[in-house]
CSV table of C-alpha atoms and ligand atoms in Angstrom, one decimal:
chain,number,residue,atom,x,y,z
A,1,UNK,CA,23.8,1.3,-4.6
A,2,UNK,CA,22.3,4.5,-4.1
A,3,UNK,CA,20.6,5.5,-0.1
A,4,UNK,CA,17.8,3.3,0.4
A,5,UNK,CA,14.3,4.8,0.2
A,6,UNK,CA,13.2,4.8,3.7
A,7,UNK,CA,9.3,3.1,3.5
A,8,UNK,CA,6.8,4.1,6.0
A,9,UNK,CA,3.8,1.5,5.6
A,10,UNK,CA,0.5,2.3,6.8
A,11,UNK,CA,-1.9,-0.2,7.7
A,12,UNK,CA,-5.4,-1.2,9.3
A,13,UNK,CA,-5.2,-4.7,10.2
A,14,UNK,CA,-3.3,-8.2,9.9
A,15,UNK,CA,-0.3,-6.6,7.4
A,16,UNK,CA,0.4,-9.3,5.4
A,17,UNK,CA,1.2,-7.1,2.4
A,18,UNK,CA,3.0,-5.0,5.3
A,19,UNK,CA,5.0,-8.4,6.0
A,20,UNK,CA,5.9,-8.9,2.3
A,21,UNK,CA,7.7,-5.7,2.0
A,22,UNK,CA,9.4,-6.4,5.1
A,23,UNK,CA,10.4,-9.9,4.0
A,24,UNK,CA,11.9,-8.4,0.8
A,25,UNK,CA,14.1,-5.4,2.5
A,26,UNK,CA,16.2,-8.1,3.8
A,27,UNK,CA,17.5,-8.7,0.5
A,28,UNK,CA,20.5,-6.8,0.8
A,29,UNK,CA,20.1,-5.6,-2.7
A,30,UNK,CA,16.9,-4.2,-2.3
A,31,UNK,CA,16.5,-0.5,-2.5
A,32,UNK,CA,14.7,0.2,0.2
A,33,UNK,CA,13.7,-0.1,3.9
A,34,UNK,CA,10.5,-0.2,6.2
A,35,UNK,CA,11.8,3.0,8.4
A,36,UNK,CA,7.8,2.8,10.0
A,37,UNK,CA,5.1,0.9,10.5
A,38,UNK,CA,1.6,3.2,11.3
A,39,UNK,CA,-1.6,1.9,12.0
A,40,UNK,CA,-5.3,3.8,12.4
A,41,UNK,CA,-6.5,0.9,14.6
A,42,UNK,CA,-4.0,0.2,17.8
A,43,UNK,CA,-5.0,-3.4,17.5
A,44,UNK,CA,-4.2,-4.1,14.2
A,45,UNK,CA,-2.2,-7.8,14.0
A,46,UNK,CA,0.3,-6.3,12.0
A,47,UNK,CA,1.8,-3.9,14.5
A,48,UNK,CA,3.0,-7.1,16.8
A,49,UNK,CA,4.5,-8.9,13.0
A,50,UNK,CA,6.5,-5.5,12.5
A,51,UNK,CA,7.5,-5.1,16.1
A,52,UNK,CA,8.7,-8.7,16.2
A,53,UNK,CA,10.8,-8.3,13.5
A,54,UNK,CA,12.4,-5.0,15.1
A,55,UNK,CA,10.7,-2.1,13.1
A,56,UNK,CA,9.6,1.0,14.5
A,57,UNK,CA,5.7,0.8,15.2
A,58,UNK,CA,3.6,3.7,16.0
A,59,UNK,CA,-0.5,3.9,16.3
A,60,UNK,CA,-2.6,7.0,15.2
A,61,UNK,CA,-5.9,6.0,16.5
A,62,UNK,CA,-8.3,8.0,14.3
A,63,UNK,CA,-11.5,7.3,16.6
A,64,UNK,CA,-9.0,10.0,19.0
A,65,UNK,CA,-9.7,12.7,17.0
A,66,UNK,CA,-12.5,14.7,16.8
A,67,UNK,CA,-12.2,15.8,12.5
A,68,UNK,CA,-10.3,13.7,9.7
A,69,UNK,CA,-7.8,17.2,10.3
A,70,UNK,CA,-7.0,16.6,13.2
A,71,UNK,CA,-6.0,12.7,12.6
A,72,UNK,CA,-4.0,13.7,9.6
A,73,UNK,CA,-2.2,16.2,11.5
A,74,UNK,CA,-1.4,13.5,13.7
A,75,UNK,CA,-0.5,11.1,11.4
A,76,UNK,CA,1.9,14.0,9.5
A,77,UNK,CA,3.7,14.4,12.9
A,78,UNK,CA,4.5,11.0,13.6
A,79,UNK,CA,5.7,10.6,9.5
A,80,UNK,CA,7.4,13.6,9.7
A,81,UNK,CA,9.8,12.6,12.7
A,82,UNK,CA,11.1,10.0,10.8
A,83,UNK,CA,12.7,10.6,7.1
A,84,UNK,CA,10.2,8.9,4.7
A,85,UNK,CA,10.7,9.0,1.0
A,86,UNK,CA,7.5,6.7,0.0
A,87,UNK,CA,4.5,5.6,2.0
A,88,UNK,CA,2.7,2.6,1.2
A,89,UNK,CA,-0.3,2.4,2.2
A,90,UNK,CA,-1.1,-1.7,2.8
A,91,UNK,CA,-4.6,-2.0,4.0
A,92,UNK,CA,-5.0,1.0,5.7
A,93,UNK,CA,-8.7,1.9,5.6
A,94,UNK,CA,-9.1,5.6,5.7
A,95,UNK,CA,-9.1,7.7,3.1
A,96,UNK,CA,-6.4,10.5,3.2
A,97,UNK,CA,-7.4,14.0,2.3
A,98,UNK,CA,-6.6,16.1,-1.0
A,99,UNK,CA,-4.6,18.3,2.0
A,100,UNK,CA,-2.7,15.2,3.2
A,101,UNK,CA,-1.6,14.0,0.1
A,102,UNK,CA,-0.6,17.2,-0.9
A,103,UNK,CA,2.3,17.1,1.7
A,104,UNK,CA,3.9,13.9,-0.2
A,105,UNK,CA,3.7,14.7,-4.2
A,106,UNK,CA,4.4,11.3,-6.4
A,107,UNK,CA,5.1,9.5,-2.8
A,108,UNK,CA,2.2,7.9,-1.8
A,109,UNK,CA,1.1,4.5,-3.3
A,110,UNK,CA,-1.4,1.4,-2.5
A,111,UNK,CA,-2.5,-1.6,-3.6
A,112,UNK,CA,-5.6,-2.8,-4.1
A,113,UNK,CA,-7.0,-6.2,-4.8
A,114,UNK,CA,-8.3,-6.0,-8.0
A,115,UNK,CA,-7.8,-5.0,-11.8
A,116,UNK,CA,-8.1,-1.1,-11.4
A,117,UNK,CA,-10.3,0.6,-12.8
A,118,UNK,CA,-12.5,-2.7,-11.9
A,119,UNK,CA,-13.8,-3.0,-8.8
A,120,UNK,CA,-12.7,0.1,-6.9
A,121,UNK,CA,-13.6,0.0,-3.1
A,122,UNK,CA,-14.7,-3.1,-0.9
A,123,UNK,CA,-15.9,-6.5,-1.4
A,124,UNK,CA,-13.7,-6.7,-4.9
A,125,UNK,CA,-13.8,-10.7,-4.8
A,126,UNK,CA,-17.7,-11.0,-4.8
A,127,UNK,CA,-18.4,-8.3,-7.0
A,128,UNK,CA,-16.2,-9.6,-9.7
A,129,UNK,CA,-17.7,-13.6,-9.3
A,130,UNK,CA,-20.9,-12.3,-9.4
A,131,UNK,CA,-20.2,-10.5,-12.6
A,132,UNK,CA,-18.9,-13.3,-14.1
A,133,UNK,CA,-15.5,-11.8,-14.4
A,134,UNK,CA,-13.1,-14.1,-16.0
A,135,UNK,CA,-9.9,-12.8,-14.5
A,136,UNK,CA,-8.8,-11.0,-11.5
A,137,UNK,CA,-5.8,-9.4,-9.5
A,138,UNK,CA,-4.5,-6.7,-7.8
A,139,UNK,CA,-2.6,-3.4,-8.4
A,140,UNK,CA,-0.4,-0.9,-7.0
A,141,UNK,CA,-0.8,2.7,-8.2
A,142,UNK,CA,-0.3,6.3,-7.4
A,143,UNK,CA,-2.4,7.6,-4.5
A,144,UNK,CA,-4.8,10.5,-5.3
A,145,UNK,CA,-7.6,12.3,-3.5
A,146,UNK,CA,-10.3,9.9,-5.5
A,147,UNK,CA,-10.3,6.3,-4.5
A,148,UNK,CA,-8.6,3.6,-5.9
A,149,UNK,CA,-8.2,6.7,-9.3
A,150,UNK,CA,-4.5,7.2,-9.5
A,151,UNK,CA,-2.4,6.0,-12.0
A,152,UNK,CA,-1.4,2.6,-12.4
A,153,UNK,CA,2.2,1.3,-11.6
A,154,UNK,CA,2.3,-2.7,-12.0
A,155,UNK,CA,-0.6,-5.6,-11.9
A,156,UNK,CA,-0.8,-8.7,-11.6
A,157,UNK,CA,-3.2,-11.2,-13.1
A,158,UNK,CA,-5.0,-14.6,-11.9
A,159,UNK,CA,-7.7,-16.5,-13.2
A,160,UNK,CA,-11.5,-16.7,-11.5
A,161,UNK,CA,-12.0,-20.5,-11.5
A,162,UNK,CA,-15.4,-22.1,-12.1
A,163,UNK,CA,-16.9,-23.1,-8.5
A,164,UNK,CA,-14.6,-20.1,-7.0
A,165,UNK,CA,-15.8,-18.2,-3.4
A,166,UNK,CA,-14.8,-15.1,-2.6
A,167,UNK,CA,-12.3,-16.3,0.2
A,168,UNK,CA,-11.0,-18.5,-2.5
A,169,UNK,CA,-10.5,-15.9,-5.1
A,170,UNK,CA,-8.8,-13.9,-2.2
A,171,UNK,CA,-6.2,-16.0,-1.4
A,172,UNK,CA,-5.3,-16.3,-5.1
A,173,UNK,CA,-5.0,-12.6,-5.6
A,174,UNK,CA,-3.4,-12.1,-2.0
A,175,UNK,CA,0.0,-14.3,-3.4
A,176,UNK,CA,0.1,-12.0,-5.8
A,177,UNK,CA,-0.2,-9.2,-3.9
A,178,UNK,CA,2.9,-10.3,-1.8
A,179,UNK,CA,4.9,-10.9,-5.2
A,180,UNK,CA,3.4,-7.2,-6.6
A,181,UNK,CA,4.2,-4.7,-3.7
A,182,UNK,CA,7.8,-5.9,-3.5
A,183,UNK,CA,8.6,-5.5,-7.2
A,184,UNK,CA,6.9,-2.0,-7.9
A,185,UNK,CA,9.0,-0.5,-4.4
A,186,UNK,CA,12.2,-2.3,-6.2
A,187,UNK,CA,11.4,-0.7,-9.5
A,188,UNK,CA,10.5,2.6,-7.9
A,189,UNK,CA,14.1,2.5,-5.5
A,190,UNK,CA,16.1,1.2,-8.8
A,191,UNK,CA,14.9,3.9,-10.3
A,192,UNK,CA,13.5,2.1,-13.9
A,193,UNK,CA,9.7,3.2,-12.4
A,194,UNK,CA,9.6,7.3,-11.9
A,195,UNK,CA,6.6,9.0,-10.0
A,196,UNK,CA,6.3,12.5,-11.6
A,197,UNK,CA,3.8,15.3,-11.2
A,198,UNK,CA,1.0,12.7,-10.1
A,199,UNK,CA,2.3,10.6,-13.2
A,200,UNK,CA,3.9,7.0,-13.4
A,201,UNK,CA,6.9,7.1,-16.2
A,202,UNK,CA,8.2,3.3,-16.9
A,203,UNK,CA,12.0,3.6,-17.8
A,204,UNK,CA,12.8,0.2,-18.7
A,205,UNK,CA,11.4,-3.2,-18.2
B,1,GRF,C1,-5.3,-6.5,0.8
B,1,GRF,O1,-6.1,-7.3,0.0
B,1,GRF,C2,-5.1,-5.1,0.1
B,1,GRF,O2,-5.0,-5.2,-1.2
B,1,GRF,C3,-6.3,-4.4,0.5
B,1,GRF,O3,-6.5,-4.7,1.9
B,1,GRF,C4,-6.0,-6.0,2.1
B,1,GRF,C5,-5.0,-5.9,3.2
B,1,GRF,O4,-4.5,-7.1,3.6
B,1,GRF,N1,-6.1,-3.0,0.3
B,1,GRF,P1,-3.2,-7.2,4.6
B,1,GRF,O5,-3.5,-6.4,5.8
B,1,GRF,O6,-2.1,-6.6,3.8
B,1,GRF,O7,-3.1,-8.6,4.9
């Protein structure tokens, strides 16, 4: 197998998507490995998960900086001392600069709990049970300076039930969450999913 892609994850708060990519690497035939954990928040539950299971941790607090510059600048330091090929942004709640993404062309992806383009931003759940919306899920895509905009790279689908809350719906979409993040960082270290010039190219199925 080829070098694995060396992950740096960036996240906000309890990590469970974090955890599911972490759970995966140990597959020894996975293509890739969580090199980092970063978080904005130094409290964030996730950092103690990660740390527990013997990955680096860092925290780039971004209430320490005095311009969204300056906390990227911090954040690029930190990324750039380690070799990162992809980061995955797994709840992280700030939104990274035109500037920032700029640094890492086709290497920067998220996931996001609903059916892109639906629902872009917070409070996905209730929007879409208030709507009516018959189906939900999550995807992973391409990070680009507009919000939840880039292109799509796998999603996956679950029904909204009749009687359904928003924590309920949650939950549902979270499992697949867990199951989504590990198979588009496979396809994208096995190569059969290419990132190219802010594109997502789909090799084989
Ligand atoms: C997930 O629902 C993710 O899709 C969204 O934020 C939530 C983070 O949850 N971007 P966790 O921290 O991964 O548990």
């Amino acid at each position: 197998m080829a070098a694995k892609l060396n992950l740096a994850v960036l996240i906000s708060g309890r990590g469970s998507n974090m955890q599911a990519l972490i759970e995966a690497c140990k597959a020894d035939d996975f293509p890739a490995r969580v090199a980092l954990v970063l978080s904005n928040r130094p409290d964030a539950g996730g950092l103690q998960i990660a740390q527990d299971a013997g990955i680096q941790t860092a925290s780039v607090d971004h209430k320490a900086y005095d311009s969204k510059a300056a906390f990227e600048g911090a954040l690029q330091d930190v990324l750039s001392s380690h070799e990162i090929d992809l980061i995955c942004l797994a709840g992280f709640m700030r939104l990274l600069s035109a500037d920032f993404i700029g640094r890492w062309p086709d290497q920067i992806i998220n996931i996001h709990p609903s059916l892109l383009p639906a629902y872009k931003g917070l409070d996905t759940h209730a929007r879409a049970i208030a709507d009516g919306a018959v189906e939900a899920g999550c995807t992973v895509h391409v990070v680009i300076p507009e919000m939840d905009a880039g292109p799509v790279i796998l999603q996956k689908k679950v029904p909204v039930l009749a009687g359904d809350t928003p924590d309920a719906l949650a939950a549902r979409v979270l499992a697949q969450e867990h199951a989504a993040y590990p198979e588009a960082v496979r396809a994208i270290g096995d190569g059969r999913i290419r990132l190219v010039d802010g594109s997502v190219k789909i090799l084989e199925e």
